[in-house]
């Protein structure tokens, strides 16, 4: 059934139909801000003085089919996942046992841990934390079985594309329903698109479900802003949210969709500040003058105005290349010790590491981390979360054995062929796949192996196809693989001496579908591998 759905979709296009569809997408994207700043690989610096140009984000021409039951399962698990990661980030001791061996071999994680230690010693002045999460899945379709939902990873920092993904769903809905749903001008008849007489056995929604990522994500920023309370400065200052961005950010419009909505619907001002300017334009009063350490932002273009920052939303500083200026680590430390609510705190960022995700897959009776982090949830709910785990392995030799099962699977060519090796990094382009795993491991010192985890490959439907309009205007058609992300948010409070968070706000809402050529292992849109997509749900 699933294969039939994918093999006969999308409907084929005549050259005239494709031209109309591409032209409509080209215009719609620019008209509605479904855009990115082009990389220099697409437009040279000389042809783009002052970086004034923008182009369409890479998008698929059609929404991709996705089983309704799996989509609903992913949505139904999100609030449990939110709570799970809030609980992990609240249990410093547990995290320390996980991080200990990584810190020995990974400077990036070691520096983050040092910042946490140093702020802890001084004393944290903010007991609230905000998580804006995205749980990523692929469909796993082993032979003769119905598709099952498997988690690729859980993101706790800079979970992007909520803004643009909402627009893609709108664009595909427009294409599927203009001028009428029965006779859309852009899409030829097809049962999945709800515009064909052949309604045979497939039940579908005909157009993508509404995508609530923008209101969901901004509502969590607004909740954190409210929870911060009034200005802590001696002479009360107006408050704001700070979007911490990369110096050379190209995915600007995704972020602006959130800040614009935040102001329009919540009347909360927000400002964008590149990470390299953080120390120059924010300050914390001395301990003597104000021990509550408010973070004060002075906009460079308005030096006479000052704002107190309630929430710092990190869209930067998640990867080692973000820390290449001499002040980056000092800036991270500066933010961590301030009274602003961090989205995320250092501990929450570390909670999202691949290592934690591997450790969580341990099943009872061996260990039951899920039960200890989520004691109030039923076994059925916990089993629902476990059902989304693909097998994952540690690469450190444990319990006195010379080799762990992970090392054995990774070094044997035959078993490596069904695995991916992941370092503790975010942002795409870091993994090592299949046959490359054994030679890679053999090329580095054995003591370094423990910084990786090994994960069994998820096998998505093989017959899926789609066409994408790339940011350079090229149209590419072929076999594709899709990855679903579900957005969720959580605001919580930690009280000293307790490892249990007090949850104040816990929501699910909005999704991202990224679709890539089948030949590509990696999945990132910003890294240039994938296109933004949306869903046609089928039963
Ligand atoms: P990153 O933090 O770099 O995004 P991910 O774990 O998401 O790390 O891996 C990057 C990409 O690699 C994913 O988007 C997906 O396309 C692919 N990938 C990761 N894990 C698996 C897996 N178990 N099976 C198949 N593909 C995977
Ligand atoms: Mg990813």
Coordinates of N, CA and C in Angstrom, one line a residue, residues 281-446:
X281 N 27.7 45.1 23.0 CA 26.4 45.8 23.1 C 25.5 45.3 24.2
X282 N 26.0 44.3 25.0 CA 25.2 44.0 26.2 C 26.1 44.1 27.4
X283 N 25.5 44.4 28.5 CA 26.3 44.5 29.7 C 25.5 44.0 30.9
X284 N 26.3 43.6 32.0 CA 25.7 43.2 33.2 C 26.2 44.1 34.3
X285 N 25.4 44.8 35.1 CA 25.9 45.7 36.2 C 26.8 44.9 37.2
X286 N 27.7 45.6 37.8 CA 28.6 45.0 38.8 C 27.7 44.4 40.0
X287 N 28.3 43.4 40.6 CA 27.7 42.7 41.7 C 27.2 43.8 42.8
X288 N 28.1 44.8 43.0 CA 27.8 45.8 44.1 C 26.6 46.6 43.7
X289 N 26.5 47.0 42.4 CA 25.4 47.9 42.0 C 24.1 47.1 41.8
X290 N 24.2 45.9 41.3 CA 22.9 45.1 41.2 C 23.2 43.6 41.1
X291 N 23.0 42.9 42.3 CA 23.4 41.5 42.3 C 22.5 40.6 41.5
X292 N 21.3 41.1 41.0 CA 20.5 40.2 40.2 C 20.9 40.1 38.7
X293 N 22.0 40.8 38.3 CA 22.6 40.6 37.0 C 21.7 40.7 35.8
X294 N 20.9 41.7 35.7 CA 20.1 41.9 34.5 C 21.0 42.1 33.3
X295 N 20.6 41.6 32.1 CA 21.3 41.8 30.9 C 20.8 43.0 30.2
X296 N 21.7 44.0 30.0 CA 21.3 45.3 29.4 C 21.7 45.3 28.0
X297 N 20.8 45.6 27.1 CA 21.1 45.7 25.7 C 21.1 47.2 25.3
X298 N 22.2 47.7 24.7 CA 22.2 49.0 24.1 C 22.3 48.9 22.6
X299 N 21.3 49.2 21.8 CA 21.4 49.0 20.4 C 22.5 49.9 19.8
X300 N 23.4 49.4 19.0 CA 24.5 50.2 18.4 C 24.0 51.4 17.7
X301 N 22.8 51.3 17.1 CA 22.3 52.4 16.3 C 21.4 53.4 17.1
X302 N 21.3 53.1 18.4 CA 20.6 54.0 19.3 C 21.2 54.0 20.7
X303 N 22.5 54.5 20.8 CA 23.2 54.4 22.0 C 22.6 55.0 23.2
X304 N 21.6 55.9 23.1 CA 21.0 56.5 24.2 C 19.9 55.7 24.8
X305 N 19.4 54.6 24.1 CA 18.4 53.8 24.7 C 18.9 52.5 25.2
X306 N 18.3 52.0 26.3 CA 18.7 50.8 26.9 C 17.5 49.9 27.2
X307 N 17.7 48.6 27.0 CA 16.6 47.6 27.2 C 17.1 46.5 28.1
X308 N 16.2 46.0 28.9 CA 16.6 44.8 29.7 C 16.1 43.5 29.0
X309 N 17.0 42.6 28.8 CA 16.7 41.4 28.0 C 16.1 40.3 28.9
X310 N 14.8 39.9 28.5 CA 14.2 38.9 29.3 C 14.5 37.5 28.9
X311 N 14.7 37.3 27.5 CA 15.0 36.0 27.0 C 16.1 36.2 25.9
X312 N 17.1 35.3 25.9 CA 18.0 35.2 24.8 C 17.7 34.0 24.0
X313 N 17.3 34.2 22.8 CA 17.0 33.1 21.9 C 18.2 32.8 21.0
X314 N 18.8 31.6 21.2 CA 20.0 31.3 20.5 C 19.7 30.7 19.1
X315 N 20.1 31.5 18.1 CA 20.1 30.9 16.7 C 21.6 30.9 16.2
X316 N 22.5 30.9 17.2 CA 23.9 30.8 16.9 C 24.6 30.2 18.2
X317 N 25.9 30.0 18.1 CA 26.7 29.4 19.2 C 26.3 28.0 19.5
X318 N 25.8 27.2 18.5 CA 25.5 25.8 18.7 C 26.6 24.9 18.1
X319 N 27.5 25.5 17.4 CA 28.5 24.6 16.7 C 29.9 25.3 16.9
X320 N 31.0 24.5 16.9 CA 32.3 25.0 17.1 C 32.7 26.2 16.2
X321 N 32.2 26.1 14.9 CA 32.6 27.2 14.0 C 32.0 28.6 14.4
X322 N 31.0 28.5 15.3 CA 30.4 29.8 15.8 C 31.2 30.4 16.9
X323 N 32.3 29.7 17.3 CA 33.1 30.2 18.4 C 34.5 30.6 18.0
X324 N 34.6 31.0 16.7 CA 35.9 31.3 16.2 C 36.5 32.7 16.5
X325 N 35.6 33.6 16.9 CA 36.1 34.9 17.3 C 36.7 34.8 18.7
X326 N 37.6 35.7 19.1 CA 38.3 35.5 20.4 C 37.3 35.7 21.6
X327 N 36.2 36.4 21.3 CA 35.3 36.7 22.4 C 34.1 35.7 22.5
X328 N 34.0 34.8 21.6 CA 32.8 33.9 21.6 C 32.5 33.2 22.9
X329 N 33.6 32.6 23.4 CA 33.4 31.8 24.7 C 33.1 32.7 25.8
X330 N 33.7 33.9 25.9 CA 33.4 34.9 26.9 C 32.0 35.3 26.8
X331 N 31.5 35.5 25.5 CA 30.1 35.9 25.3 C 29.1 34.9 25.8
X332 N 29.4 33.6 25.6 CA 28.5 32.5 26.1 C 28.5 32.5 27.6
X333 N 29.6 32.7 28.2 CA 29.7 32.8 29.7 C 28.9 33.9 30.2
X334 N 29.1 35.1 29.6 CA 28.4 36.3 29.9 C 26.9 36.1 29.9
X335 N 26.4 35.5 28.9 CA 24.9 35.2 28.8 C 24.5 34.3 29.8
X336 N 25.2 33.2 30.0 CA 24.8 32.2 31.0 C 24.7 32.7 32.4
X337 N 25.6 33.6 32.8 CA 25.5 34.2 34.1 C 24.5 35.3 34.3
X338 N 23.9 35.8 33.2 CA 23.0 36.9 33.3 C 21.6 36.4 33.8
X339 N 20.8 37.3 34.1 CA 19.4 37.0 34.6 C 18.5 36.7 33.4
X340 N 18.9 36.9 32.2 CA 18.0 36.6 31.1 C 17.7 35.1 31.0
X341 N 16.5 34.8 30.6 CA 16.1 33.3 30.4 C 16.8 32.9 29.2
X342 N 17.6 31.8 29.3 CA 18.3 31.3 28.1 C 17.4 30.3 27.3
X343 N 17.4 30.4 26.0 CA 16.8 29.4 25.2 C 17.8 28.9 24.2
X344 N 18.6 28.0 24.5 CA 18.7 27.2 25.7 C 19.8 27.6 26.7
X345 N 19.7 27.0 27.9 CA 20.8 27.1 28.9 C 21.9 26.2 28.4
X346 N 23.1 26.3 29.0 CA 24.1 25.3 28.6 C 23.7 23.9 28.9
X347 N 23.1 23.7 30.0 CA 22.7 22.3 30.4 C 21.6 21.8 29.4
X348 N 20.7 22.6 28.9 CA 19.8 22.2 27.9 C 20.4 21.9 26.6
X349 N 21.4 22.7 26.2 CA 22.1 22.4 25.0 C 22.8 21.0 25.1
X350 N 23.5 20.8 26.2 CA 24.2 19.5 26.4 C 23.2 18.3 26.4
X351 N 22.0 18.6 27.0 CA 21.0 17.5 27.0 C 20.6 17.0 25.6
X352 N 20.7 17.9 24.6 CA 20.4 17.5 23.3 C 21.5 16.8 22.5
X353 N 22.6 16.5 23.2 CA 23.7 15.8 22.5 C 23.3 14.4 22.0
X354 N 24.0 14.0 21.0 CA 23.7 12.7 20.4 C 23.9 11.6 21.5
X355 N 24.9 11.8 22.3 CA 25.2 10.9 23.4 C 24.0 10.6 24.3
X356 N 23.4 11.7 24.7 CA 22.2 11.6 25.6 C 21.1 10.7 24.9
X357 N 21.0 11.0 23.6 CA 19.9 10.3 22.8 C 20.2 8.8 22.7
X358 N 21.5 8.5 22.6 CA 21.9 7.1 22.6 C 21.7 6.5 24.0
X359 N 22.0 7.1 25.0 CA 21.9 6.6 26.4 C 20.4 6.3 26.7
X360 N 19.5 7.2 26.2 CA 18.1 7.1 26.5 C 17.5 5.8 25.9
X361 N 18.2 5.3 24.8 CA 17.6 4.1 24.1 C 17.7 2.8 24.9
X362 N 18.5 2.9 26.0 CA 18.7 1.7 26.9 C 17.3 1.3 27.4
X363 N 17.0 0.0 27.3 CA 15.7 -0.5 27.6 C 15.6 -1.2 29.0
X364 N 14.5 -1.2 29.6 CA 14.4 -2.0 30.8 C 14.5 -3.5 30.3
X365 N 15.0 -4.5 31.1 CA 15.4 -4.3 32.5 C 16.8 -3.7 32.7
X366 N 17.6 -3.5 31.6 CA 18.9 -2.9 31.8 C 18.9 -1.6 32.6
X367 N 18.2 -0.7 32.0 CA 18.1 0.6 32.7 C 16.8 1.2 32.2
X368 N 16.2 2.1 33.0 CA 15.0 2.7 32.6 C 15.0 4.2 32.8
X369 N 15.8 4.9 32.0 CA 15.9 6.3 32.2 C 14.6 7.0 32.0
X370 N 13.8 6.5 31.1 CA 12.5 7.2 30.8 C 11.6 7.2 32.0
X371 N 11.6 6.1 32.7 CA 10.7 6.0 33.9 C 11.2 6.9 35.0
X372 N 12.6 7.1 35.1 CA 13.0 7.9 36.2 C 12.9 9.4 35.9
X373 N 12.9 9.7 34.6 CA 12.7 11.1 34.2 C 11.2 11.5 34.1
X374 N 10.4 10.5 33.8 CA 9.0 10.8 33.6 C 8.1 9.9 34.5
X375 N 8.3 10.0 35.9 CA 7.7 9.0 36.8 C 6.2 9.1 36.7
X376 N 5.6 10.2 36.3 CA 4.1 10.3 36.3 C 3.4 9.8 35.1
X377 N 4.2 9.4 34.1 CA 3.6 8.9 32.9 C 3.4 7.4 32.9
X378 N 2.3 7.0 32.2 CA 2.0 5.5 32.2 C 3.1 4.8 31.4
X379 N 3.2 3.5 31.6 CA 4.1 2.6 30.9 C 3.7 2.6 29.4
X380 N 2.5 2.8 29.1 CA 2.0 2.8 27.7 C 2.6 4.1 27.0
X381 N 2.5 5.2 27.7 CA 3.1 6.4 27.1 C 4.6 6.2 26.9
X382 N 5.3 5.7 27.9 CA 6.8 5.5 27.8 C 7.1 4.6 26.7
X383 N 6.3 3.5 26.5 CA 6.5 2.6 25.4 C 6.3 3.3 24.1
X384 N 5.4 4.2 24.0 CA 5.1 5.0 22.8 C 6.4 5.8 22.4
X385 N 7.1 6.4 23.4 CA 8.3 7.1 23.2 C 9.4 6.1 22.7
X386 N 9.5 5.0 23.5 CA 10.5 4.0 23.1 C 10.4 3.5 21.7
X387 N 9.1 3.4 21.3 CA 8.9 2.8 19.9 C 9.5 3.7 18.8
X388 N 9.8 4.9 19.1 CA 10.4 5.8 18.1 C 11.9 5.7 18.1
X389 N 12.5 5.0 19.0 CA 14.0 4.9 19.1 C 14.5 3.9 18.0
X390 N 15.5 4.3 17.3 CA 16.2 3.3 16.4 C 17.4 2.8 17.3
X391 N 17.8 1.6 17.1 CA 18.9 1.1 18.0 C 20.2 2.0 17.9
X392 N 20.7 2.3 19.0 CA 22.0 3.2 19.1 C 22.9 2.5 20.0
X393 N 24.2 2.8 19.8 CA 25.3 2.1 20.6 C 26.4 3.1 21.0
X394 N 26.9 2.8 22.1 CA 28.1 3.6 22.6 C 29.3 3.0 21.9
X395 N 30.4 3.8 21.7 CA 31.6 3.3 21.2 C 32.7 3.2 22.3
X396 N 32.3 3.3 23.5 CA 33.3 3.1 24.6 C 33.2 1.7 25.1
X397 N 34.4 1.2 25.4 CA 34.4 -0.2 26.0 C 34.0 -0.1 27.4
X398 N 33.0 -0.8 27.8 CA 32.4 -0.7 29.1 C 32.5 -2.1 29.8
X399 N 32.2 -2.0 31.1 CA 32.2 -3.2 32.0 C 33.4 -4.1 31.8
X400 N 34.5 -3.5 31.7 CA 35.7 -4.3 31.6 C 36.0 -5.0 30.3
X401 N 35.0 -5.0 29.4 CA 35.2 -5.6 28.1 C 36.1 -4.8 27.2
X402 N 36.9 -5.4 26.3 CA 37.7 -4.7 25.4 C 36.9 -4.0 24.3
X403 N 35.9 -4.6 23.9 CA 35.1 -4.0 22.8 C 33.6 -4.0 23.2
X404 N 33.0 -2.9 23.0 CA 31.5 -2.9 23.2 C 30.9 -3.4 21.9
X405 N 29.5 -3.7 22.0 CA 28.8 -4.1 20.9 C 28.9 -3.1 19.8
X406 N 28.8 -1.8 20.2 CA 28.9 -0.7 19.2 C 30.2 -0.8 18.4
X407 N 31.3 -1.0 19.1 CA 32.6 -1.1 18.3 C 32.6 -2.2 17.4
X408 N 32.1 -3.4 17.8 CA 32.0 -4.5 17.0 C 31.2 -4.2 15.7
X409 N 30.0 -3.7 15.9 CA 29.1 -3.4 14.7 C 29.8 -2.3 13.8
X410 N 30.5 -1.4 14.4 CA 31.1 -0.3 13.6 C 32.3 -0.8 12.8
X411 N 33.0 -1.7 13.3 CA 34.3 -2.1 12.6 C 34.1 -3.2 11.6
X412 N 33.0 -3.9 11.7 CA 32.7 -5.0 10.7 C 32.0 -4.4 9.5
X413 N 32.6 -4.5 8.4 CA 32.1 -3.9 7.1 C 30.6 -4.3 6.9
X414 N 30.3 -5.5 7.2 CA 28.9 -6.0 6.9 C 27.9 -5.3 7.8
X415 N 28.2 -5.2 9.1 CA 27.2 -4.5 10.0 C 27.3 -3.0 9.8
X416 N 28.5 -2.5 9.6 CA 28.7 -1.0 9.4 C 27.8 -0.5 8.3
X417 N 27.5 -1.4 7.3 CA 26.7 -1.0 6.1 C 25.3 -0.6 6.5
X418 N 24.9 -0.9 7.7 CA 23.5 -0.5 8.1 C 23.5 0.5 9.2
X419 N 24.6 1.3 9.3 CA 24.8 2.2 10.4 C 25.3 3.6 10.0
X420 N 25.1 4.5 10.9 CA 25.6 5.9 10.7 C 26.4 6.2 12.0
X421 N 27.5 6.9 11.8 CA 28.4 7.2 13.0 C 28.2 8.7 13.2
X422 N 27.8 9.1 14.4 CA 27.5 10.5 14.7 C 28.4 11.1 15.8
X423 N 29.1 12.3 15.5 CA 29.8 13.0 16.6 C 28.8 13.9 17.3
X424 N 29.3 14.5 18.4 CA 28.4 15.3 19.2 C 28.4 16.7 18.6
X425 N 27.7 16.8 17.4 CA 27.7 18.1 16.7 C 26.3 18.3 16.2
X426 N 26.0 19.6 15.9 CA 24.7 20.0 15.3 C 24.9 20.7 14.0
X427 N 23.9 20.7 13.1 CA 23.9 21.6 12.0 C 24.2 20.9 10.7
X428 N 24.4 19.6 10.7 CA 24.5 18.9 9.4 C 25.9 18.8 8.9
X429 N 26.1 17.7 8.1 CA 27.4 17.5 7.4 C 28.5 16.9 8.3
X430 N 28.1 16.4 9.5 CA 29.1 15.8 10.4 C 29.2 14.3 10.4
X431 N 28.2 13.6 9.9 CA 28.1 12.2 10.1 C 29.0 11.4 9.1
X432 N 29.2 10.1 9.5 CA 30.0 9.2 8.7 C 29.1 8.0 8.4
X433 N 29.0 7.6 7.2 CA 28.0 6.6 6.8 C 28.6 5.3 6.3
X434 N 27.9 4.2 6.7 CA 28.1 2.9 6.1 C 29.6 2.5 6.0
X435 N 30.0 2.2 4.7 CA 31.3 1.6 4.5 C 32.5 2.6 4.9
X436 N 32.1 3.8 5.1 CA 33.2 4.8 5.5 C 33.5 4.7 7.0
X437 N 32.6 4.0 7.7 CA 32.8 4.0 9.2 C 34.1 3.2 9.6
X438 N 34.3 2.0 9.2 CA 35.5 1.3 9.7 C 36.8 2.0 9.3
X439 N 37.0 2.4 8.0 CA 38.3 3.1 7.8 C 38.4 4.4 8.6
X440 N 37.3 5.1 8.8 CA 37.4 6.4 9.5 C 37.8 6.1 11.0
X441 N 37.2 5.1 11.6 CA 37.6 4.8 13.0 C 39.0 4.4 13.1
X442 N 39.4 3.6 12.1 CA 40.8 3.1 12.1 C 41.8 4.2 11.8
X443 N 41.3 5.4 11.3 CA 42.3 6.5 11.0 C 42.4 7.4 12.2
X444 N 41.7 7.2 13.3 CA 41.8 8.1 14.5 C 42.2 7.3 15.7
X445 N 42.8 7.9 16.7 CA 43.2 7.2 17.9 C 42.0 6.5 18.6
X446 N 42.2 5.3 19.1 CA 41.1 4.6 19.7 C 40.4 5.3 20.9

